Short mmCIF file of C-alpha atoms in Angstrom, two decimals:
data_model
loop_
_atom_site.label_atom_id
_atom_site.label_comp_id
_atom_site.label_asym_id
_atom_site.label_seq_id
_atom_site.Cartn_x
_atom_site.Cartn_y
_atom_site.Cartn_z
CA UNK A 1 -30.24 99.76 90.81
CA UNK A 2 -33.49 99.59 88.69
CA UNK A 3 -32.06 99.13 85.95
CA UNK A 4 -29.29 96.77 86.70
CA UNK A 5 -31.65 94.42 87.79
CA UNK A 6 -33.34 94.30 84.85
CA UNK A 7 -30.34 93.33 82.72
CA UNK A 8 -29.36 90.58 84.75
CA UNK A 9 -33.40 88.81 84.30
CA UNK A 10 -32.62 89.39 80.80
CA UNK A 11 -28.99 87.78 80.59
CA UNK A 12 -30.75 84.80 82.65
CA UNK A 13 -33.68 84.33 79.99
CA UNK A 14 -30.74 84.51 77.52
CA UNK A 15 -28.97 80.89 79.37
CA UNK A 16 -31.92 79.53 79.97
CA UNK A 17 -33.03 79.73 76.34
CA UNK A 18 -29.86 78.52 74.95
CA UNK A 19 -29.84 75.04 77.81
CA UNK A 20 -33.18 74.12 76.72
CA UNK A 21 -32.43 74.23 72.36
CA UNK A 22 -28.95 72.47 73.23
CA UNK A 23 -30.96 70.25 74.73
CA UNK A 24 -33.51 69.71 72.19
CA UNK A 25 -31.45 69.03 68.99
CA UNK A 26 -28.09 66.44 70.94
CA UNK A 27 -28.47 62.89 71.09
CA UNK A 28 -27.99 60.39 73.73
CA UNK A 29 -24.14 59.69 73.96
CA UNK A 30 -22.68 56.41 71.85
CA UNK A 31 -20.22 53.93 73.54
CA UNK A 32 -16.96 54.69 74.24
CA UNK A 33 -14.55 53.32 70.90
CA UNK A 34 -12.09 50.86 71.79
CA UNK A 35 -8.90 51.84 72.89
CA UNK A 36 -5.83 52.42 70.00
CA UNK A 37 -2.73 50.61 70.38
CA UNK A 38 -0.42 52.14 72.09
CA UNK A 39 3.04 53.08 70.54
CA UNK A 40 6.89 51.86 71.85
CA UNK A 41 7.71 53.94 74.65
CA UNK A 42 10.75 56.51 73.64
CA UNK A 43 11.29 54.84 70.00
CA UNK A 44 11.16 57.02 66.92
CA UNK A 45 9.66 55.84 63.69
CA UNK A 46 12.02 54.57 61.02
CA UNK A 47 13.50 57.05 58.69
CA UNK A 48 11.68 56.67 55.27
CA UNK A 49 14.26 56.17 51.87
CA UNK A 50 15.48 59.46 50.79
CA UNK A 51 14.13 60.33 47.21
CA UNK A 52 16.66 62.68 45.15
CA UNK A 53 18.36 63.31 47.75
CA UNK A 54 21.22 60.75 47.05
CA UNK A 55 21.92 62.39 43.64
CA UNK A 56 24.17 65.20 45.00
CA UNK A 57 26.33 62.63 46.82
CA UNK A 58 27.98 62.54 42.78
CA UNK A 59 25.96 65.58 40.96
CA UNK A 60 27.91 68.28 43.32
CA UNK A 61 30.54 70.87 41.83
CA UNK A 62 33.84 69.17 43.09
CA UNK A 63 32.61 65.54 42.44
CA UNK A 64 31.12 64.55 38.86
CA UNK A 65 30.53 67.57 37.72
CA UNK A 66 33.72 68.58 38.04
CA UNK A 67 35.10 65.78 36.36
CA UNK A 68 32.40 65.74 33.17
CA UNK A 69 33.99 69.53 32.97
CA UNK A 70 37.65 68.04 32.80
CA UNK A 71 36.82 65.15 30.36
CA UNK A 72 35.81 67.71 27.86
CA UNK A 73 39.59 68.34 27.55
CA UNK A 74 40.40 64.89 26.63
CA UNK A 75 40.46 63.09 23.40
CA UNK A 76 38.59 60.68 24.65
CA UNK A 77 35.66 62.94 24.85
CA UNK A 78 36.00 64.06 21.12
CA UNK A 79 34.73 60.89 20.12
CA UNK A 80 35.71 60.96 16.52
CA UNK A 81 37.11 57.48 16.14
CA UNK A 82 33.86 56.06 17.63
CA UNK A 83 31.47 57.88 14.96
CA UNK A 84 34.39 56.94 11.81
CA UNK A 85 34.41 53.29 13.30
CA UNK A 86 30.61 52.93 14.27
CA UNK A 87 29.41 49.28 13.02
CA UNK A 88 32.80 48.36 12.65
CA UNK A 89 33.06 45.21 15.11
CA UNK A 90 37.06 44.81 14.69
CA UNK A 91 37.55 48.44 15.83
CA UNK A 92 34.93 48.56 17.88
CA UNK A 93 36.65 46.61 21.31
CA UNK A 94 38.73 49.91 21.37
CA UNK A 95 36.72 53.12 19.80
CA UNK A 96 33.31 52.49 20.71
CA UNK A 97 31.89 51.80 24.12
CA UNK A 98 29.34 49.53 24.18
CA UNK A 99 32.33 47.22 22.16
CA UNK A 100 34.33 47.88 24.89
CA UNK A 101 31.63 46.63 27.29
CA UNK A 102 30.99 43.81 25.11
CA UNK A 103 34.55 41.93 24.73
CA UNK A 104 35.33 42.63 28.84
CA UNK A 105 31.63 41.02 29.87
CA UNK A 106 32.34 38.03 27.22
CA UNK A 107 35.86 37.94 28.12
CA UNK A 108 36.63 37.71 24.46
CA UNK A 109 39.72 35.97 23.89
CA UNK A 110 42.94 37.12 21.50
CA UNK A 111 43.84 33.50 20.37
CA UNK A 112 44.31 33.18 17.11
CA UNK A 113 41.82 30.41 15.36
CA UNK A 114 42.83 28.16 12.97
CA UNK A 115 39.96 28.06 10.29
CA UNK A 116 38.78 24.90 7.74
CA UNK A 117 40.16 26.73 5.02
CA UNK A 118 43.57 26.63 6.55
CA UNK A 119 43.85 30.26 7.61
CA UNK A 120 43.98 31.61 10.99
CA UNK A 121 41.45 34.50 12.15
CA UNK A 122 41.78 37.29 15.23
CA UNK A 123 38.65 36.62 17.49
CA UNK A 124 38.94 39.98 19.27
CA UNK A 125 35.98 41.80 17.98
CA UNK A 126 32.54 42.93 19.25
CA UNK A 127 29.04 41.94 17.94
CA UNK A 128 27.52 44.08 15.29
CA UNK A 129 24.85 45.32 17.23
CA UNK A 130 27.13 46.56 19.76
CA UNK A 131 29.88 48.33 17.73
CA UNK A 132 28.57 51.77 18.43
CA UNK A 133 28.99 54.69 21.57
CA UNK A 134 31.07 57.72 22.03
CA UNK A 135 33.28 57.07 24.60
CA UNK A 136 31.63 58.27 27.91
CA UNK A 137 31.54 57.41 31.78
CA UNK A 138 29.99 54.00 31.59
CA UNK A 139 32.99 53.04 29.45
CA UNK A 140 35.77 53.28 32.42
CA UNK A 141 33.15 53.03 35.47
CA UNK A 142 30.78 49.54 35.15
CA UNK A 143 28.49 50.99 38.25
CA UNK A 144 27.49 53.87 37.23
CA UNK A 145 23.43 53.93 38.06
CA UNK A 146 23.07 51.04 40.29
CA UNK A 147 23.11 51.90 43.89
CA UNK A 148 22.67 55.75 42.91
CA UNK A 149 25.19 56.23 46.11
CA UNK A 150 28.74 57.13 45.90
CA UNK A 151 30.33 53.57 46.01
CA UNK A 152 28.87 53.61 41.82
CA UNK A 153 31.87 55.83 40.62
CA UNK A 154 35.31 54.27 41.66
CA UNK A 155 33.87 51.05 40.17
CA UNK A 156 36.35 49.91 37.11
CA UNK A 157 35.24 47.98 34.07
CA UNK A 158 37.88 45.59 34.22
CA UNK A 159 41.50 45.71 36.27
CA UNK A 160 42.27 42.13 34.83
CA UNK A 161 45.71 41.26 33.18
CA UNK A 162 45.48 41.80 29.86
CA UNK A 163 46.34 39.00 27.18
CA UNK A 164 48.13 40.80 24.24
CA UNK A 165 46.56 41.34 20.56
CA UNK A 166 49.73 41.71 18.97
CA UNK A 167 50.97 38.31 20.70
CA UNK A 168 47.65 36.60 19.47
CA UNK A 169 47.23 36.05 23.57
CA UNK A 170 50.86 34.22 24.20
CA UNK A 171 51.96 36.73 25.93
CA UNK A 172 49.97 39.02 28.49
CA UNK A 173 50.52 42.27 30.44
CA UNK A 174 49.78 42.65 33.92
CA UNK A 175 50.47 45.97 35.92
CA UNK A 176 49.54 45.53 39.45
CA UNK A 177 50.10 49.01 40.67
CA UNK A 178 46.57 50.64 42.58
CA UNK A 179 45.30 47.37 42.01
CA UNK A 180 45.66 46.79 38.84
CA UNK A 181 44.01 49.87 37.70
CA UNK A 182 46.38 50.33 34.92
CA UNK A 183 45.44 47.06 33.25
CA UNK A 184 42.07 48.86 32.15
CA UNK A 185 44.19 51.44 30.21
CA UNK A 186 46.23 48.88 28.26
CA UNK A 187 43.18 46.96 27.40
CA UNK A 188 43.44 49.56 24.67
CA UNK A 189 46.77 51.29 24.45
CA UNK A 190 48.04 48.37 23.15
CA UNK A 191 49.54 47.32 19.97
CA UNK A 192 47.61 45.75 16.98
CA UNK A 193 48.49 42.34 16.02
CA UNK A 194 50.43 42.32 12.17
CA UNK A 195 49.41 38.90 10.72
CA UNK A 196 51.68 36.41 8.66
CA UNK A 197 51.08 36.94 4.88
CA UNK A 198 50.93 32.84 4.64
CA UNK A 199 48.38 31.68 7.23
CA UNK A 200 46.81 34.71 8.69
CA UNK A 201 48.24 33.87 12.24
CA UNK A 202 49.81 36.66 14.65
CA UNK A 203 53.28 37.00 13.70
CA UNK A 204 56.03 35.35 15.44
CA UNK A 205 58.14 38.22 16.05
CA UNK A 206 60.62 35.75 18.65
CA UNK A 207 61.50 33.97 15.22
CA UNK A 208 61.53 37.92 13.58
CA UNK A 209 64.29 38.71 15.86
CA UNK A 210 66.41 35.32 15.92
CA UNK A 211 66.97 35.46 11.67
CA UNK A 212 67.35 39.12 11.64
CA UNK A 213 69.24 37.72 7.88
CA UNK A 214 66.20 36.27 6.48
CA UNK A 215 63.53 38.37 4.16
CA UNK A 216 60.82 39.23 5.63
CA UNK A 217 59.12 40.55 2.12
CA UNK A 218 61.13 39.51 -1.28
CA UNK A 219 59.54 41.70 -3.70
CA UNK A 220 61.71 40.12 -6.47
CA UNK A 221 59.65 36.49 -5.57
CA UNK A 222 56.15 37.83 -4.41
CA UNK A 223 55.16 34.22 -4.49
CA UNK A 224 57.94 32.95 -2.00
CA UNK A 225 56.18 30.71 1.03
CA UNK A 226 59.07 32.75 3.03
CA UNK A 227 57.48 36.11 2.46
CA UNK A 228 55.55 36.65 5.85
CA UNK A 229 54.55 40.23 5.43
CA UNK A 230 53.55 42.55 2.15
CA UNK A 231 54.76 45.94 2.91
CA UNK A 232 52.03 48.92 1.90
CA UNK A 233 52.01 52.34 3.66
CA UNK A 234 50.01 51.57 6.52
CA UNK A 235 51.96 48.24 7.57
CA UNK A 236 52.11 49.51 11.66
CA UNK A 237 51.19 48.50 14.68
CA UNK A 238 48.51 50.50 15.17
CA UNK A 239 48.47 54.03 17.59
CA UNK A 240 48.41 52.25 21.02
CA UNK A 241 51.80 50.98 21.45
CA UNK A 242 52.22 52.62 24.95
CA UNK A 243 50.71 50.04 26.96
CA UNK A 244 53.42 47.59 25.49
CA UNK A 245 56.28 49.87 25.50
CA UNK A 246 55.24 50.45 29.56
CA UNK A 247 55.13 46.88 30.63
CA UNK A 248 58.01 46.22 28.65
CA UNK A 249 56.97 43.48 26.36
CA UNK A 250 56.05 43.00 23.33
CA UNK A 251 59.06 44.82 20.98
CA UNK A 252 60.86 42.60 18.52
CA UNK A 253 64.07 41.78 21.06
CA UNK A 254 66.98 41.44 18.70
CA UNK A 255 69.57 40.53 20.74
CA UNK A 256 72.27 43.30 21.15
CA UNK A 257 74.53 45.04 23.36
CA UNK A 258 71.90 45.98 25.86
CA UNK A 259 68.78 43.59 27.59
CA UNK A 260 65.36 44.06 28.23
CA UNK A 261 65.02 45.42 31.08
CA UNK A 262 62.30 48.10 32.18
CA UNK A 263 62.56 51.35 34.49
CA UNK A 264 60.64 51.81 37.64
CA UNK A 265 58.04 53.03 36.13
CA UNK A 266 55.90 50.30 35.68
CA UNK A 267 56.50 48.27 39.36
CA UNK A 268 55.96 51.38 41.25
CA UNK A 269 53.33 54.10 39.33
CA UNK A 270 49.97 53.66 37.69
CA UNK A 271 49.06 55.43 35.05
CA UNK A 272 46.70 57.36 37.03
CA UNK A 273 49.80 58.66 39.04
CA UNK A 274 50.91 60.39 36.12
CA UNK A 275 48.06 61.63 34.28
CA UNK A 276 45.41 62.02 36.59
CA UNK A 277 46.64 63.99 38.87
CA UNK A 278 45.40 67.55 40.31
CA UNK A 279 44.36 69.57 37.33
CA UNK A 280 46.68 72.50 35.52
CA UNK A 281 45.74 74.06 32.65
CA UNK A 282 44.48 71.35 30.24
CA UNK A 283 46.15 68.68 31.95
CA UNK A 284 45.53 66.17 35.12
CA UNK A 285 42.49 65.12 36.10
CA UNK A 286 40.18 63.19 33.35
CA UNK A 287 41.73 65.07 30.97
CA UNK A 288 44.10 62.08 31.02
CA UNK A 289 47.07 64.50 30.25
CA UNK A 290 50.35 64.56 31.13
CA UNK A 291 51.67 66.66 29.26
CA UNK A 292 52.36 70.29 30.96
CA UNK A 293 51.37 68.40 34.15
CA UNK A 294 54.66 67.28 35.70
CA UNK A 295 53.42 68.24 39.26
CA UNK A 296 52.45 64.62 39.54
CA UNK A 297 55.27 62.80 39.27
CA UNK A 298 56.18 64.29 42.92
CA UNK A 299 52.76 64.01 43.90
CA UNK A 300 52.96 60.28 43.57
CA UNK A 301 55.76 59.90 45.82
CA UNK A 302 58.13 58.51 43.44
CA UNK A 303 60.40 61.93 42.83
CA UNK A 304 61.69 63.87 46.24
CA UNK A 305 62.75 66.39 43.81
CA UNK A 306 60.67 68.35 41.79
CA UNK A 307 60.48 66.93 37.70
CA UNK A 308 60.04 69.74 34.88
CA UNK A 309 60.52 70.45 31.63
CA UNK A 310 64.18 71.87 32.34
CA UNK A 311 64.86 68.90 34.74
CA UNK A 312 68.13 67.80 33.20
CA UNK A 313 68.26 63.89 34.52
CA UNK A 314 65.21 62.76 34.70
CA UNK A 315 63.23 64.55 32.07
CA UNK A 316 65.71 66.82 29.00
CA UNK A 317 68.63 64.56 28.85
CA UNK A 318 66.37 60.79 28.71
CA UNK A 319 64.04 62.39 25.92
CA UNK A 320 67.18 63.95 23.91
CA UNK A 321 68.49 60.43 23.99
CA UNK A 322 65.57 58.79 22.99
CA UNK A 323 64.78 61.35 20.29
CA UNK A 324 68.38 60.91 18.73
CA UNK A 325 68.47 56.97 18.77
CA UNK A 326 65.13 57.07 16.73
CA UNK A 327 66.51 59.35 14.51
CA UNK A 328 69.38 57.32 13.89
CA UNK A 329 67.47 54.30 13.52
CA UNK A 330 66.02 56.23 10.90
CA UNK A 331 68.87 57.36 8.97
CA UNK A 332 69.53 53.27 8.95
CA UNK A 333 66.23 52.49 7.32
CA UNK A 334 67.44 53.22 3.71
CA UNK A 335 66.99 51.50 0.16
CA UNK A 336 69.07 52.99 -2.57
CA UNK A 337 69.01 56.21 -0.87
CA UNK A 338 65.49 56.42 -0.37
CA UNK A 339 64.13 56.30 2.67
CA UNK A 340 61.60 53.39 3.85
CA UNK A 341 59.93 55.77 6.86
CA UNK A 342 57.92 58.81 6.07
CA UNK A 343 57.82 61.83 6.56
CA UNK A 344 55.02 64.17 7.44
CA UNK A 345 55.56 67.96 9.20
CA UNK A 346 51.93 68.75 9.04
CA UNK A 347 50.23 69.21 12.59
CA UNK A 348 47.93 66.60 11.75
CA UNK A 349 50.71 64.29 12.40
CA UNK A 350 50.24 63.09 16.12
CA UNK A 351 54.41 62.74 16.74
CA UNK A 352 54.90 65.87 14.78
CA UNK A 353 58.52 67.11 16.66
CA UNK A 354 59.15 64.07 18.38
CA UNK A 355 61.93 63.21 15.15
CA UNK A 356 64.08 65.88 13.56
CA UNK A 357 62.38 64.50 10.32
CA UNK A 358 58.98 64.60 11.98
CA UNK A 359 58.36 61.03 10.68
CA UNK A 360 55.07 59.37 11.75
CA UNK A 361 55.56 55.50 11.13
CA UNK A 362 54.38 54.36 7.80
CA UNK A 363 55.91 53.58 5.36
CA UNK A 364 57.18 55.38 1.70
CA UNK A 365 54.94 52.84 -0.30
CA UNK A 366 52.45 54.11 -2.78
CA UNK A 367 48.84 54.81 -2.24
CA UNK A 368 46.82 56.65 -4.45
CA UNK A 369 44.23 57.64 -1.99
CA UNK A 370 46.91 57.51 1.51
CA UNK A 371 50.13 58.62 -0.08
CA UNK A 372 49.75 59.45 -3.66
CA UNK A 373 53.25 61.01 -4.56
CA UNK A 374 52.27 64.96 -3.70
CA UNK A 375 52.64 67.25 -1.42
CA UNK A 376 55.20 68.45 0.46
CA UNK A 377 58.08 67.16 2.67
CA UNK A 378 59.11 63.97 1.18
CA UNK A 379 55.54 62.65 1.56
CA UNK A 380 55.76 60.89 -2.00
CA UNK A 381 55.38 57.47 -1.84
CA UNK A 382 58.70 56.49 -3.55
CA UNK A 383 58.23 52.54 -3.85
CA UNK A 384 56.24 50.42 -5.63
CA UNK A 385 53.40 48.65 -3.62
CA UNK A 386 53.72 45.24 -4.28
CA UNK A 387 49.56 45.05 -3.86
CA UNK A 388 47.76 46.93 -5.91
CA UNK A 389 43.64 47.72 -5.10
CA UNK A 390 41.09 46.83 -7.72
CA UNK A 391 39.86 50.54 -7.25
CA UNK A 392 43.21 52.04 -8.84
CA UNK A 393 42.71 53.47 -12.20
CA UNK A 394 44.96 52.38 -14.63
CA UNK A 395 46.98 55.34 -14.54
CA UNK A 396 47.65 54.86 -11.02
CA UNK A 397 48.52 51.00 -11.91
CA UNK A 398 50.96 52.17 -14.55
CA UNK A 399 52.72 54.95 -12.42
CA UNK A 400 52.88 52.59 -9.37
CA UNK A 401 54.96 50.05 -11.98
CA UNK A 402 57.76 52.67 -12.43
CA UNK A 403 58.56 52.64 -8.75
CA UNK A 404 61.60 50.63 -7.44
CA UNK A 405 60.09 48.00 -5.35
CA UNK A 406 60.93 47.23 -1.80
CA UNK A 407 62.32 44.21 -0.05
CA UNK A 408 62.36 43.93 3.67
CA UNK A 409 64.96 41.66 5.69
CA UNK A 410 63.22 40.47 8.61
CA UNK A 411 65.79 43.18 10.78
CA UNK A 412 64.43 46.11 8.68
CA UNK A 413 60.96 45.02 9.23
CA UNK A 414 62.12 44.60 13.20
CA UNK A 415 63.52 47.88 13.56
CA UNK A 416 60.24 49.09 11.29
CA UNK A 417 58.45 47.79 14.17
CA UNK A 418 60.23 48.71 17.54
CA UNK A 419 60.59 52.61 15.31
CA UNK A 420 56.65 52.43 15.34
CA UNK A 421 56.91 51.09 19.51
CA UNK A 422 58.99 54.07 20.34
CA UNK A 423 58.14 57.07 18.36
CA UNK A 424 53.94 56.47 19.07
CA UNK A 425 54.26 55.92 22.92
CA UNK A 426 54.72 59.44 22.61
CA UNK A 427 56.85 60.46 25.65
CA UNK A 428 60.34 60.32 24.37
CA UNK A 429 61.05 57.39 26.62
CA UNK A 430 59.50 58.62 29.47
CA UNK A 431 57.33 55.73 30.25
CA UNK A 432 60.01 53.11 29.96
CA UNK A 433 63.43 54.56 29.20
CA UNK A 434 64.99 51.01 29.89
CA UNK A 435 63.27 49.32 27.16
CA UNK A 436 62.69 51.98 24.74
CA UNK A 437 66.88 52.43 24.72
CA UNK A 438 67.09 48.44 24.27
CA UNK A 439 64.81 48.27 21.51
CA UNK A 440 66.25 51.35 19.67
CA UNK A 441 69.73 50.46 20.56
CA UNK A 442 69.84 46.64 19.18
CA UNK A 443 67.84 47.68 16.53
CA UNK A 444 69.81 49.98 14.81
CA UNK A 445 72.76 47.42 15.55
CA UNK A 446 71.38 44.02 13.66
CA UNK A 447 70.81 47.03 10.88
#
């Protein structure tokens, strides 16, 4: 009992002790702060922007990613005409993006203009200092960047109708399927304009077609003010002609047995229908192939039966047709037994099956550095070009004088023309069976 006693007086010295120090060293108490405003009953703060966040909207497997994967099939992506055509402001509109940007922001017009000098000039060309950039995203899709949300990516550069090169602007394609969506294809796959040897304007290829008689190049009278093209190998309209052959416009429309009409194609598809469709293989998708892809022409909802290669009606009996009427269009395109087309089986050659003669629309004229009379497959530039280039050695000048030259009636250089429309669309008809027949079919008629 003692001793618990004595450990309670200690435990009390203990409190005592620690009162009086407490005591000691605290203060006298401040006022009282003033009171903080008080918040809105219930309400939560507002969210705060999201920082990266947004990104993956696009940057997610099945969105852009996904597609950057797929362009990497295209030719598109391959980007060799845009390094071969950088600082070149006439190609530039077509193979290099920023040029593409350029003449859709500027609106750049395709009418001809009628110089001091007496001579017309094509406007359609870039600036120098933008004739440069692979071909990328920001060349289809103008949004890309600026909200950083999903809404960026369907955005198109242009869907506007599209005033035709070749026509020097008189006449213009518009395609007003998905909103017009196809118009931003043609503003490229379209044809080039050829120009009139005398004044440099577009060619009138309505007056072409009504004096299918007349000479077109009279290489007997070089000199003639009739002569309104000088035929060389490369006299074409260019790689595009798809966009022209599609719409149906823009052939030289001799009149014949059959009119210009067009298939459905055009009023009812886009081109995305077609060639952008789920991905197989290499094709669909922004691989912008068709090719091996037919799945889509049922996915669009134009075909309740299934379209494939073996599809007798609508795909192996049109293309047979088409193939045979440009090969005998062909066979009509003969000087002295020589043949004005030629002919190239290599694999470098784009249409490389598409003929039985695998011909890839230029011409048999003499080039010493494009066709220089060697090789293989009746690649030997045959007739004399009536234009010789300062660069030629004399040797070549000489040789190139021994050549039979080569006159053109205005319905060879026609059928030249709608050859070059049909064979380099590429599908055999596909695109606009209608018009491809018509121009094949009167052609080798007036011939």
């Amino acid at each position: 009992m003692k001793y618990n006693s004595f450990l309670k007086l200690i435990m009390f010295g203990f409190l005592c002790a620690f009162v009086v120090t407490s005591c000691v060293k605290e203060g006298p108490i401040g006022p009282a702060g003033a009171d903080g405003k008080d918040g809105k009953d219930g309400a939560a703060g507002a969210d705060g922007k999201d920082a990266n966040e947004t990104c993956i909207i696009c940057h997610a497997p099945g969105v852009v990613d996904k597609i950057a994967v797929e362009f990497q099939l295209s030719k598109h992506e391959e980007g060799e005409a845009a390094m071969e055509e950088a600082g070149n402001a006439t190609c530039a509109p077509c193979h290099a993006q920023e040029g593409f940007k350029y003449v859709v922001e500027n609106n750049t017009p395709t009418t001809f203009v009628l110089g001091s000098n007496g001579r017309y000039t094509n406007p359609y060309v870039t600036s120098s200092a933008t004739a440069y950039g692979r071909l990328l995203c920001a060349t289809c899709h103008s949004s890309i960047h600026k909200t950083y949300a999903s809404s960026d990516l369907p955005a198109l550069t242009t869907t506007a109708a599209v005033p035709m090169t070749m026509w020097g602007g008189t006449k213009t394609i518009n395609l007003a399927a998905d909103g017009g969506m196809s118009n931003l294809c043609v503003k490229c796959h379209q044809p080039r304009p050829q120009t009139n040897l005398q004044n440099g304007n577009f060619q009138d290829y309505n007056a072409v077609a009504a004096n299918p008689k007349g000479m077109a190049w009279d290489a007997e009278n070089p000199t003639a003010t009739t002569n309104i093209i000088r035929p060389s190998y490369r006299m074409h309209l260019h790689y595009g002609t798809v966009g022209a052959v599609y719409a149906g416009v823009g052939g030289v429309e001799f009149a014949g047995s059959l009119s210009y009409t067009s298939s459905a194609h055009p009023s009812v598809a886009s081109c995305k229908d077609c060639h952008m469709g789920d991905i197989v293989g290499t094709a669909g998708g922004h691989t912008f192939k068709a090719k091996g892809n037919l799945t889509t022409c049922n996915a669009a909802g134009c075909h309740s039966t299934a379209v494939t290669s073996t599809t007798a009606n609508l795909w192996v009996n049109p293309r047979n047709e088409i193939k045979g009427l440009l090969d005998a269009l062909a066979a009509k395109l003969v000087v002295g037994g020589v043949e004005i087309l030629n002919r190239d089986k290599d694999a470098t050659n784009l249409w490389v099956g598409l003929t039985k003669n695998n011909y890839d629309g230029y011409l048999n004229v003499y080039d010493p550095s494009l066709n220089p009379g060697v090789g293989t497959d009746n690649i030997t530039g045959p007739f004399q070009n009536p234009a010789p280039s300062g660069s030629w050695t004399a040797d070549q000048k000489a040789y190139n004088l021994t050549l039979p030259k080569l006159s053109l009636t205005n319905a060879q250089y026609g059928a030249i023309l709608n050859f070059q429309m049909c064979l380099r669309e590429y599908s055999l008809g596909i695109h606009n069976y209608a018009y491809s027949k018509a121009l094949l079919t009167n052609s080798i008629a007036v011939l």
